[in-house]
GROMACS .gro file of C-alpha atoms in nm:
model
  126
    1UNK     CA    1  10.445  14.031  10.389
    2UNK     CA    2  10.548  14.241  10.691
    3UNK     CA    3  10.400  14.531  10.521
    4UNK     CA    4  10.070  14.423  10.453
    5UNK     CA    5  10.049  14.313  10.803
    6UNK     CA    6  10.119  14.601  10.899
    7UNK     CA    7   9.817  14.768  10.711
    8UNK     CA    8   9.530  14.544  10.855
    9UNK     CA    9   9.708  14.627  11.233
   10UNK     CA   10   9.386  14.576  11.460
   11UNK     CA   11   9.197  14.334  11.224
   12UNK     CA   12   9.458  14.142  11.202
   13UNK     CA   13   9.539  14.122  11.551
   14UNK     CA   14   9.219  14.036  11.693
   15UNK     CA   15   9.199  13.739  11.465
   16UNK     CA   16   9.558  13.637  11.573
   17UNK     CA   17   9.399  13.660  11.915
   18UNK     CA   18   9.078  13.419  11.842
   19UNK     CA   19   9.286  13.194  11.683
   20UNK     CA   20   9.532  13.178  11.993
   21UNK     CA   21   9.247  13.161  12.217
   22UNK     CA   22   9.113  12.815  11.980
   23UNK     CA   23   9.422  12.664  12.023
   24UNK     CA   24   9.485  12.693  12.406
   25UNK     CA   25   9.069  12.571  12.390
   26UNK     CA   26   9.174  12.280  12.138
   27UNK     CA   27   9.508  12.191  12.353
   28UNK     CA   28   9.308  12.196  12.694
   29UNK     CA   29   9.008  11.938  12.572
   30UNK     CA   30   9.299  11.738  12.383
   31UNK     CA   31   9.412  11.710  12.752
   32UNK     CA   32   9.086  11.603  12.877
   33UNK     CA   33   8.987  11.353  12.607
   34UNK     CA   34   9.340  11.200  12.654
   35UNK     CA   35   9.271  11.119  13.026
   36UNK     CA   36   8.916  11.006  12.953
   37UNK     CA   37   9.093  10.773  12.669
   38UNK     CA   38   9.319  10.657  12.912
   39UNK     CA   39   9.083  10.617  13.201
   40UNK     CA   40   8.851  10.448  12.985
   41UNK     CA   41   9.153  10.218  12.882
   42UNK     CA   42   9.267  10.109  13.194
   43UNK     CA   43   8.871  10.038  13.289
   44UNK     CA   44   8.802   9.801  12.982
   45UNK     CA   45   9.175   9.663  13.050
   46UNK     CA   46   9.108   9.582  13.397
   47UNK     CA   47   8.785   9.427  13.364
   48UNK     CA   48   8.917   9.207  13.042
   49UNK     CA   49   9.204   9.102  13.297
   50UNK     CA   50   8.925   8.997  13.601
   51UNK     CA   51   8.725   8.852  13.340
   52UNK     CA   52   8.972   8.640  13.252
   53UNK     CA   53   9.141   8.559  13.596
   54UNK     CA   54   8.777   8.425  13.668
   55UNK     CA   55   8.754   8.187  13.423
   56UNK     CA   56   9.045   8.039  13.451
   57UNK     CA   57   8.962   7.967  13.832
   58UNK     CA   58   8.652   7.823  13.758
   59UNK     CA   59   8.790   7.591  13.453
   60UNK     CA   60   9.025   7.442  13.726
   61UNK     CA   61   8.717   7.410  13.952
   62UNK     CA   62   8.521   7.280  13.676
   63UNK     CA   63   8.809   7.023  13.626
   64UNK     CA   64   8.862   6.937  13.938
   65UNK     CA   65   8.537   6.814  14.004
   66UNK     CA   66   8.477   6.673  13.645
   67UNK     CA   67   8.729   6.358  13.745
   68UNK     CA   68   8.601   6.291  14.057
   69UNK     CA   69   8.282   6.139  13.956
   70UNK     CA   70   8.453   5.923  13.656
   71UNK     CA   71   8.756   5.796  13.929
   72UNK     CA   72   8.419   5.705  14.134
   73UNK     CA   73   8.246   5.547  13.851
   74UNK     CA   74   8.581   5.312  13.765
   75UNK     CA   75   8.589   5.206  14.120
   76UNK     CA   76   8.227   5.067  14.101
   77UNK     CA   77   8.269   4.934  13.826
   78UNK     CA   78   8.563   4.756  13.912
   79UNK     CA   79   8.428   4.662  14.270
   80UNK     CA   80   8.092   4.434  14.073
   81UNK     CA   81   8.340   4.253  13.887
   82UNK     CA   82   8.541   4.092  14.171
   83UNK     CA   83   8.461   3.772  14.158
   84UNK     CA   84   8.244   3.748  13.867
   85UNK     CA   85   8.191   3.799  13.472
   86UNK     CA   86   8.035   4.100  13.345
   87UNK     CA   87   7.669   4.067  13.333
   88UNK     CA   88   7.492   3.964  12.994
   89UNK     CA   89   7.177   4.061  12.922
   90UNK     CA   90   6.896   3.871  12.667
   91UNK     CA   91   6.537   3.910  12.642
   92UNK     CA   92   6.449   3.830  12.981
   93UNK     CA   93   6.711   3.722  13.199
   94UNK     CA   94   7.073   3.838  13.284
   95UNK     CA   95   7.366   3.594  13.350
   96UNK     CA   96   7.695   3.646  13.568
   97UNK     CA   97   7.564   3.896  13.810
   98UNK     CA   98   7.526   3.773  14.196
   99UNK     CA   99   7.239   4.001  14.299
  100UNK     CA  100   6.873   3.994  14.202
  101UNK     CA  101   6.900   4.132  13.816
  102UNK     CA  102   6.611   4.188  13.561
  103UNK     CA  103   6.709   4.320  13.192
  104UNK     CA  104   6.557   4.642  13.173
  105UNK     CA  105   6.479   4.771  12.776
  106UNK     CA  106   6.678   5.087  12.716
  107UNK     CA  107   6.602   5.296  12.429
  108UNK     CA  108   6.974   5.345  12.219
  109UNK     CA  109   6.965   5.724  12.152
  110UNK     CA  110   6.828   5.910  12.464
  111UNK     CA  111   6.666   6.196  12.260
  112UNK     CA  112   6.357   6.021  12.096
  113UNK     CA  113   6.262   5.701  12.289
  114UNK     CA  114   5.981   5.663  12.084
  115UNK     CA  115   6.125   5.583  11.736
  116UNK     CA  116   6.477   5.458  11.855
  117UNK     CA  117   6.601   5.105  11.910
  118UNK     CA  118   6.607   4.895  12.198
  119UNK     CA  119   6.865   4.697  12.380
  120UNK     CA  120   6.853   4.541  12.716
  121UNK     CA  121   7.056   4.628  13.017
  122UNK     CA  122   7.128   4.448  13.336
  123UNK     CA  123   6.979   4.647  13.622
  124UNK     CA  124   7.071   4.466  13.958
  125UNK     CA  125   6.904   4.503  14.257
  126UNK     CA  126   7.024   4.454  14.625
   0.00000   0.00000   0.00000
């Protein structure tokens, strides 16, 4: 081995030297595509991490307010039954509410009023 080597001297030598040269090229951009990996890491990492930290602030928001309005809604309700029976409504007249009612035809399913039963609700005015 050493003596054929030793044959093809300066042929041999200059491609020792390109290949040398590749690697030091190779290990150098193996450097820089390692810190552009982990750069790029880090990035995507810390906007995962805000993304997240956001929601979960405005799911407690979001659930903070979402009670308020039903705790409201109970105290109403309970505050038009003191002293009375829940209203009933018929075709044209509701019974056990204090203030001036009329029963009001509300379609049952909101989406097509058209085509959708009726029932009658109590609307009181004051």
């Amino acid at each position: 081995n050493l003596s054929l080597s030793k044959t093809f001297g300066p042929y041999d030598k200059a491609r020792r030297r390109i290949k040398k040269k590749k690697r030091k090229k190779m290990k150098h951009e193996m450097r820089n595509i390692n810190r552009r990996c982990i750069s790029l890491l880090f990035v995507l990492f810390s906007l995962v991490l805000g993304n997240c930290v956001v929601q979960a602030s405005r799911a407690r928001a979001i659930a903070d307010t979402a009670s308020l309005p039903s705790q409201v809604h109970l105290l109403n309700l309970r505050r038009h039954m003191i002293g009375s029976t829940a209203p009933t409504c018929t075709y044209n007249e509701c019974r056990g509410c204090r203030y001036k009612c009329r029963a009001e035809q509300v379609p049952v399913e909101g989406n097509d009023p058209i085509n959708s039963a009726y029932h009658y609700r109590c609307v009181c005015h004051r």
